[in-house]
XYZ file of C-alpha atoms in Angstrom:
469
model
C 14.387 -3.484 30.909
C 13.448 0.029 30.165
C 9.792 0.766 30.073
C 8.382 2.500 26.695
C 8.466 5.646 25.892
C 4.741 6.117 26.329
C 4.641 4.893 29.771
C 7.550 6.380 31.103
C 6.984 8.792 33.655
C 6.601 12.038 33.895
C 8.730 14.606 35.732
C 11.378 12.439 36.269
C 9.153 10.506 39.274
C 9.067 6.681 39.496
C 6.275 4.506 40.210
C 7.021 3.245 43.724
C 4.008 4.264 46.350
C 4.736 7.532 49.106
C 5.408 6.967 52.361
C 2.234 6.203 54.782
C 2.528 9.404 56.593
C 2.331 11.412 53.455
C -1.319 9.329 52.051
C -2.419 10.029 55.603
C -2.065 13.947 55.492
C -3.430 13.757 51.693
C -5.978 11.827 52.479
C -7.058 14.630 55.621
C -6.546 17.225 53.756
C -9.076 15.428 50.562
C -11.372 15.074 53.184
C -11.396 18.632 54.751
C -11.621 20.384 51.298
C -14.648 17.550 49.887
C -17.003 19.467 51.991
C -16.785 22.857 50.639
C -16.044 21.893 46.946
C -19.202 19.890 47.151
C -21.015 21.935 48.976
C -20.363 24.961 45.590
C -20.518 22.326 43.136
C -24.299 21.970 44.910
C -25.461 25.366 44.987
C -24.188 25.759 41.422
C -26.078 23.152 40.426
C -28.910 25.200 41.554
C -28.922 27.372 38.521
C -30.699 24.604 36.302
C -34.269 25.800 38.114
C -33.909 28.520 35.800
C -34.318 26.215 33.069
C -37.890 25.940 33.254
C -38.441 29.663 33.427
C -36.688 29.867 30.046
C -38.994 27.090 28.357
C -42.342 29.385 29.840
C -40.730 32.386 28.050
C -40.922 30.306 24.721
C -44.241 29.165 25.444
C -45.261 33.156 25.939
C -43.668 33.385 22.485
C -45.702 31.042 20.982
C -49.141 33.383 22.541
C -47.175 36.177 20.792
C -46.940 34.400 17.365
C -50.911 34.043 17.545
C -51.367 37.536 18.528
C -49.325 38.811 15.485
C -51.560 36.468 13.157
C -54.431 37.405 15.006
C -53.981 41.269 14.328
C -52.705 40.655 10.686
C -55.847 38.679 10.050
C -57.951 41.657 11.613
C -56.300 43.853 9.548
C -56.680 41.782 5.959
C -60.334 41.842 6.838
C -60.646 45.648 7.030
C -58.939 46.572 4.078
C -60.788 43.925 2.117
C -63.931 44.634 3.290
C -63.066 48.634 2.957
C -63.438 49.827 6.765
C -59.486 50.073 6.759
C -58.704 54.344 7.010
C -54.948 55.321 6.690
C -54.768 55.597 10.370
C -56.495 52.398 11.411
C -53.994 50.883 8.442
C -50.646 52.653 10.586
C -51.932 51.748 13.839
C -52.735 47.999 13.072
C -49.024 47.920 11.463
C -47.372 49.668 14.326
C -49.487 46.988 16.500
C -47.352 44.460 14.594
C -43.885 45.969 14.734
C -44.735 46.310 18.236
C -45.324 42.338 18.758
C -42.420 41.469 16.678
C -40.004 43.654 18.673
C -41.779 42.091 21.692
C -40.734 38.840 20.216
C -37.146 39.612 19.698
C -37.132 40.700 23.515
C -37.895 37.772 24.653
C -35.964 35.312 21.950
C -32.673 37.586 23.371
C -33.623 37.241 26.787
C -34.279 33.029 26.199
C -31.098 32.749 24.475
C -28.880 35.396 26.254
C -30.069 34.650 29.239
C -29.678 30.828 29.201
C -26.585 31.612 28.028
C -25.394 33.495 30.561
C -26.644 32.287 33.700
C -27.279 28.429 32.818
C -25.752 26.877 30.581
C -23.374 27.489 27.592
C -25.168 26.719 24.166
C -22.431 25.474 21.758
C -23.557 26.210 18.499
C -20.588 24.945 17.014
C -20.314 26.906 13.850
C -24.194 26.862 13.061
C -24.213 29.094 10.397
C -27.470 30.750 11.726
C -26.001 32.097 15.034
C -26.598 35.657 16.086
C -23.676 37.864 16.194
C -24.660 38.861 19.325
C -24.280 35.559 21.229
C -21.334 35.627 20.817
C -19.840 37.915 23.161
C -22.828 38.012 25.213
C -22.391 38.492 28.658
C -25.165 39.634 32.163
C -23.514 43.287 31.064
C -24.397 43.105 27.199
C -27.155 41.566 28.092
C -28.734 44.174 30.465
C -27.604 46.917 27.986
C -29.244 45.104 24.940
C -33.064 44.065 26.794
C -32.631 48.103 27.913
C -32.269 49.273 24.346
C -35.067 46.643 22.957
C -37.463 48.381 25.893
C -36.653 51.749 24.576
C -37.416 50.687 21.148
C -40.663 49.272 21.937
C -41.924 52.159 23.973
C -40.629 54.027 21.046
C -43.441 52.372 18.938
C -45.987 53.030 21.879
C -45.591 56.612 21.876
C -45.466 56.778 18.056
C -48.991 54.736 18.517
C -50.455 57.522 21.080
C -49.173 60.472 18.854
C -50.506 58.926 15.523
C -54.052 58.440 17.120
C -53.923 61.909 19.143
C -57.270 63.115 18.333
C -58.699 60.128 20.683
C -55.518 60.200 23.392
C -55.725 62.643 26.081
C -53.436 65.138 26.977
C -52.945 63.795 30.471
C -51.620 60.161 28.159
C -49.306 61.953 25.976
C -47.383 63.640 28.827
C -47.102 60.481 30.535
C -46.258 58.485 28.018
C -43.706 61.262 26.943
C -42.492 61.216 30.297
C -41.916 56.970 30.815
C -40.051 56.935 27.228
C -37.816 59.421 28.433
C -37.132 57.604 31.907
C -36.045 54.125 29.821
C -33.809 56.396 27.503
C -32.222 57.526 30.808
C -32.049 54.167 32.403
C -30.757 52.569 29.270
C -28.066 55.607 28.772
C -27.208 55.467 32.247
C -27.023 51.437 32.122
C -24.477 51.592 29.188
C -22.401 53.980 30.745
C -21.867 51.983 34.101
C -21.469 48.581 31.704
C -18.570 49.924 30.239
C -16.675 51.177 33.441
C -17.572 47.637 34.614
C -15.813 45.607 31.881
C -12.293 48.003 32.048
C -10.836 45.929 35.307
C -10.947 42.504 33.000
C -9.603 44.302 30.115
C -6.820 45.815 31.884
C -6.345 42.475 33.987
C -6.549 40.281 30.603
C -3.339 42.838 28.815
C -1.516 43.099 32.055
C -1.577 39.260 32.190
C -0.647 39.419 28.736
C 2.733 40.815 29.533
C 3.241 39.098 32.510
C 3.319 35.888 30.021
C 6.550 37.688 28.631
C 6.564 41.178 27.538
C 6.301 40.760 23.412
C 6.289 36.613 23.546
C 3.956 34.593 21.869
C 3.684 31.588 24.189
C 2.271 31.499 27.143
C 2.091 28.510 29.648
C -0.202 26.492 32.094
C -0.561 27.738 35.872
C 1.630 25.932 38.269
C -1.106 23.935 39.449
C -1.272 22.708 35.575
C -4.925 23.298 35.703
C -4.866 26.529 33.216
C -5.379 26.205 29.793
C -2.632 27.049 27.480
C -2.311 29.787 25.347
C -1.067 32.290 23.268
C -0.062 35.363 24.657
C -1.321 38.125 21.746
C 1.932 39.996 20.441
C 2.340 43.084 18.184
C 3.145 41.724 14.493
C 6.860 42.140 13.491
C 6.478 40.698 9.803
C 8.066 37.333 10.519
C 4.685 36.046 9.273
C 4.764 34.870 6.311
C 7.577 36.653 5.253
C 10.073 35.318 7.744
C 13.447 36.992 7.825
C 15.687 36.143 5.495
C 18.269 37.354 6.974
C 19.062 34.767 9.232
C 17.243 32.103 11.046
C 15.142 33.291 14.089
C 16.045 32.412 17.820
C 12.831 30.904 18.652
C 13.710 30.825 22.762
C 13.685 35.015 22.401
C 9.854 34.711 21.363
C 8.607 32.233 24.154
C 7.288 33.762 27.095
C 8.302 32.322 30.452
C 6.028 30.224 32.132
C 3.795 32.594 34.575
C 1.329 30.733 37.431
C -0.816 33.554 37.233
C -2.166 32.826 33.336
C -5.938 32.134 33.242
C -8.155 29.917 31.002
C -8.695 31.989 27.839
C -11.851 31.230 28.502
C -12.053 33.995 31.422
C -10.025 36.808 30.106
C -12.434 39.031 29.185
C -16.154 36.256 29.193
C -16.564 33.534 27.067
C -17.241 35.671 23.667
C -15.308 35.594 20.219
C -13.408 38.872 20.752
C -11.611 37.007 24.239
C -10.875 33.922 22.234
C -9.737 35.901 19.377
C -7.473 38.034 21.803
C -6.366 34.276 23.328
C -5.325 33.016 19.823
C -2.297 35.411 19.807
C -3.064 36.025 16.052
C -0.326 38.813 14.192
C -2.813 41.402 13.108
C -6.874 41.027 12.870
C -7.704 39.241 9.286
C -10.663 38.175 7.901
C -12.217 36.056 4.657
C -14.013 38.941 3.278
C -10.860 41.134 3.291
C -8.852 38.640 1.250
C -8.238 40.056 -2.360
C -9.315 36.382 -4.213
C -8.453 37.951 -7.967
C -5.122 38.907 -6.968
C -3.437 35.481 -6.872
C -2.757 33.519 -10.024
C -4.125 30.415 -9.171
C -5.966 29.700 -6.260
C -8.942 27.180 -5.475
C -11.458 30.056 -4.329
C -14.811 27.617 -4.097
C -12.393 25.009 -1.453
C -11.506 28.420 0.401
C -15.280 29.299 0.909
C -15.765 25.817 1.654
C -12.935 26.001 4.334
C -14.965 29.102 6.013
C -17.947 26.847 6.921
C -15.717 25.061 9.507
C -16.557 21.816 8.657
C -12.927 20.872 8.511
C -12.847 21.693 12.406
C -15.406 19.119 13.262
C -14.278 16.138 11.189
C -10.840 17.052 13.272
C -9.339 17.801 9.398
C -6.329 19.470 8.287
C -5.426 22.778 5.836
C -2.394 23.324 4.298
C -1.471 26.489 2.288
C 1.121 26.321 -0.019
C 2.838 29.148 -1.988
C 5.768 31.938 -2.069
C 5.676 34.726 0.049
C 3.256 37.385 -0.148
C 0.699 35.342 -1.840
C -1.735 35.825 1.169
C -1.196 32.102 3.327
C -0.803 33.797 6.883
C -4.172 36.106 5.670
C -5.985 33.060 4.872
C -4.797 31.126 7.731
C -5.636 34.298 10.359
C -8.780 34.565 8.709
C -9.947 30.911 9.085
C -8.716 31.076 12.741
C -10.630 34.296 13.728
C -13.904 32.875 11.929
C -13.443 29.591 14.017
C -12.755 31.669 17.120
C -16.408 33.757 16.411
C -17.913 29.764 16.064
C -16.988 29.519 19.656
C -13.931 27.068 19.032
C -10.360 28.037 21.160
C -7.659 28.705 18.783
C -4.263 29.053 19.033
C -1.652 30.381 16.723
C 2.327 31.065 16.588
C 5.127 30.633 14.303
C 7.339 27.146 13.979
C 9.509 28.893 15.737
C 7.757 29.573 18.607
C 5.867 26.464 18.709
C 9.196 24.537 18.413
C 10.975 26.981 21.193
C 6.894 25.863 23.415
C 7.517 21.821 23.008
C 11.459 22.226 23.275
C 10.566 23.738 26.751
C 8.209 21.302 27.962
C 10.425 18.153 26.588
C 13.005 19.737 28.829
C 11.309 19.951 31.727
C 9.803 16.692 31.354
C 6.353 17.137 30.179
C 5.890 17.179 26.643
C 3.604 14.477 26.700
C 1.361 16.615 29.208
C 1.515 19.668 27.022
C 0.696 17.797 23.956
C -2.691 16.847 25.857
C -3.186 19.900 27.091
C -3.092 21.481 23.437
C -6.385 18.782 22.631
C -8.278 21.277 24.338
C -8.044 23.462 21.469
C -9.751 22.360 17.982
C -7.611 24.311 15.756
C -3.864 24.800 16.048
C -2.102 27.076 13.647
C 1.514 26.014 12.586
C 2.659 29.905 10.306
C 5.784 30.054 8.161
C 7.263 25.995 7.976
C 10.391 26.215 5.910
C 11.185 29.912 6.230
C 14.405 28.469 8.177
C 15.582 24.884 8.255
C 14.997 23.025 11.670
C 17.855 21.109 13.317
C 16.952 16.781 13.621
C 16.021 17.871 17.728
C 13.709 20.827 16.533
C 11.793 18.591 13.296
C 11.221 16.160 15.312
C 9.076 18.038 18.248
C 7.199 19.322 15.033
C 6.657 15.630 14.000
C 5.368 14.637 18.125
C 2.830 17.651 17.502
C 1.713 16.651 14.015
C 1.341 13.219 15.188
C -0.191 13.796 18.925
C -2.986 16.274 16.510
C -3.770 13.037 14.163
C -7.651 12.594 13.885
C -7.468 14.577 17.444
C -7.648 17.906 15.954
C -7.164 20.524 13.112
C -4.172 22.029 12.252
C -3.749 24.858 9.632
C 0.303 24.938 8.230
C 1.469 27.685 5.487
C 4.587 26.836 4.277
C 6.565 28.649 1.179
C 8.075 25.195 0.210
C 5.898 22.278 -1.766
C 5.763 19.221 -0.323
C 8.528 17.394 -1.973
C 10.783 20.012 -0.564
C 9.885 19.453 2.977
C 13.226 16.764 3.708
C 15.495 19.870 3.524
C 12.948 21.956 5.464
C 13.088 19.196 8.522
C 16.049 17.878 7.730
C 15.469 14.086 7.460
C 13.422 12.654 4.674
C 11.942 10.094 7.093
C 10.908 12.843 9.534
C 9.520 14.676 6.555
C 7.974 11.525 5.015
C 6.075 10.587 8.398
C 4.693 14.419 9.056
C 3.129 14.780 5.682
C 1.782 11.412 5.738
C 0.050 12.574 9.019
C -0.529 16.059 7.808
C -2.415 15.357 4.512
C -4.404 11.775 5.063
C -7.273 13.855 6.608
C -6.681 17.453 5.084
C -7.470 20.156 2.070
C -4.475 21.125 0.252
C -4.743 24.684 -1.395
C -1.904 26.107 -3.593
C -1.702 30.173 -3.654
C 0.314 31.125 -6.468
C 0.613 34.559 -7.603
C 3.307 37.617 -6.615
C 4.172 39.057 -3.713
C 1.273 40.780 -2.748
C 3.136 43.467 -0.618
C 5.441 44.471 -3.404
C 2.901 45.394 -5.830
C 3.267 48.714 -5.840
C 7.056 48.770 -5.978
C 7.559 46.866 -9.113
C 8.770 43.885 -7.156
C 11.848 46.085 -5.478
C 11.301 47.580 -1.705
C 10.662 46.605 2.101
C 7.888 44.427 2.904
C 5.466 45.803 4.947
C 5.241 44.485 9.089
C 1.665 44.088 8.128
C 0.473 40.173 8.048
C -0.878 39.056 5.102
């Protein structure tokens, strides 16, 4: 009897055991590498003695917090009681600025530096994370505490030269001269941080290629340890405004697979701009760039509802509806590159290029692995369903996706058809029937009506433009 499709296995190999000889070699050759990979997996462990030093940096906050009371209750005093001059009123302030700037030097050394050197700290969309954590890194880092120091012996000096009638000469040079050394050390420090970070740039777009000159889909190292992703291409308008002039060959848009593709997560450090990069998004988008009194209709309060992210982390689904031009790919890019600044993986492409990705793995027997793989990733975007109509082979690998991503994770789909159209669009009203039943249980539906957004300066009549929107 044949076994079920779920437990069938993969690659074509059966379930009968190796030969002896071969369990023997593995088993050396698991016991020759256990060593060494324990051995690292020690010494990395290592790095959680820094924890403490981190929680006696908050506790010198907390002395800093009094001392900033302290002096503002000095100060109060003075001026109430009258003994408060303008100077002794601009040195007492500059006293303050000077803890609070102290402060901020240490919260960014707490956070960055936990960050960077113990542990990740996955904020998850908190709407009250820095910008700057997230793309920090030991270089942005360094160059950030080096600016803070010049800032605060900024206020120093400005201290020594508003009370010069009781500094001495001999202060004032000195204190000229150490302000000047940290503007040197922190100029110098930025310059050699940005020579530093040009290798993993170049090695990130060089690997970009290598994924298949203009493709969009990149693949998991042999070793199938590598995350998947999507190799970032230049835009050609296909998004949401698919060619109408015949249906797309989604095979010239894959890349090939390439055993040298990394993690997305170290092209480039673990900020927003590499997962952004990562995503393979057509053209950089955002929320606040989306023109919300151009469309007709349009459910703007669910849209800035849909930018908190909250549909990422009850696994929930979007779908944008509308003709083209309306702005679906904008608002899709945009919700993608906002998730990717939250510190969630992304990764977008076209039907046709995510049909061409599963149509390669099915045939080389692991579209089951590849639809696991893809879990690692909280937001899939599907761009342009129904632009072309998808052969019974091609709607159904769209159906294994939607289904695999069920209360797993989020997809976003624009599509220029409405929902009861969708039969033609995947040819087989079951197959349509079971995807939408997946697609919407758990999802926001938003409707952009409105004209094409590109043509509004032609009176309807012209070229669309290869920008995205």
């Amino acid at each position: 009897m044949p076994l079920p499709s779920h437990v069938t296995p993969a690659h074509g190999h059966s379930f009968s055991s190796p030969a002896p000889g071969l369990d023997s070699f593995r088993d050396h050759r698991d016991v020759a590498s256990f060593a060494p990979a324990a051995l690292g997996y020690a010494l990395f462990a290592t790095r959680w003695l820094q924890a403490p030093l981190y929680f006696g940096l908050v506790a010198a906050q907390g002395v800093y917090v009094y001392k900033f009371f302290n002096e503002l209750w000095k100060l109060i005093v003075h001026v109430i009681n009258g003994h408060a001059d303008e100077t002794y009123v601009m040195l007492a302030v500059l006293k303050l600025v000077d803890v609070v700037m102290i402060a901020n030097l240490l919260i960014m050394t707490i956070v960055g530096g936990y960050e960077t050197f113990v542990s990740r700290i996955n904020l998850q969309g908190h709407r009250d994370q820095p910008e700057w954590l997230s793309h920090v890194n030991s270089n942005v880092l360094k160059v950030k505490l080096a600016t803070a120091i010049v800032g605060i012996s900024s206020v120093h000096l400005l201290q020594m030269f508003v009370d010069v009638h009781h500094t001495s000469q001999h202060a004032l040079l000195w204190g000229t001269a150490i302000h000047m050394a940290f503007i040197v050390s922190a100029g110098i420090l930025a310059y050699m941080s940005g020579p530093m970070l040009e290798p993993r740039k170049s090695g990130h777009e060089c690997g970009g290629h290598a994924g298949g000159g203009h493709g969009g889909v990149g693949h998991a190292d042999s070793h199938g340890e590598g995350n998947l992703q999507l190799i970032p291409k230049p835009s050609t308008g296909a998004h949401d405004d698919a060619t109408s002039s015949g249906r797309a060959t989604p095979s010239a848009s894959v890349a090939t697979p390439a055993s040298a593709s990394a993690p997305a997560s170290s092209l480039g450090g673990s900020g927003a701009e590499s997962r952004i990069r990562a995503a393979g998004f057509p053209a950089p988008k955002a929320l606040e760039d989306f023109d919300h009194d151009y469309p007709r209709s349009l459910d703007r309060e669910a849209v800035a509802m849909l930018g908190k992210l909250h549909f990422i982390t009850a696994k929930e689904n979007v779908v944008l509806l509308g003709p083209p031009g309306t702005g679906k790919t904008h608002l899709a890019v945009a919700l993608g590159t906002r998730a990717c600044q939250a510190g969630h993986q992304v990764l977008f492409a076209t039907v046709a290029e995510w049909v061409a990705r599963l149509a390669d793995a099915k045939a080389a027997g692991r579209l089951t692995e590849e639809l696991a793989r893809l879990d690692r990733y909280p937001l899939l975007i599907v761009d342009a369903l129904g632009y072309f109509p998808l052969q019974t082979a091609e709607a159904q690998l769209i159906f294994r996706l939607v289904a695999h991503r069920y209360e797993r994770g989020s997809l976003i789909v624009t599509s220029d058809k409405p929902l009861s159209s969708w039969d033609l669009v995947l040819s087989d009203a079951a197959v349509a029937s079971a995807v939408i039943d997946r697609l919407v249980h758990h999802s926001e539906i938003i409707s952009v009506e409105g004209d094409n957004y590109r043509m509004r300066d032609h009176g309807g009549f012209g070229f669309a433009s290869s920008a995205v929107r």
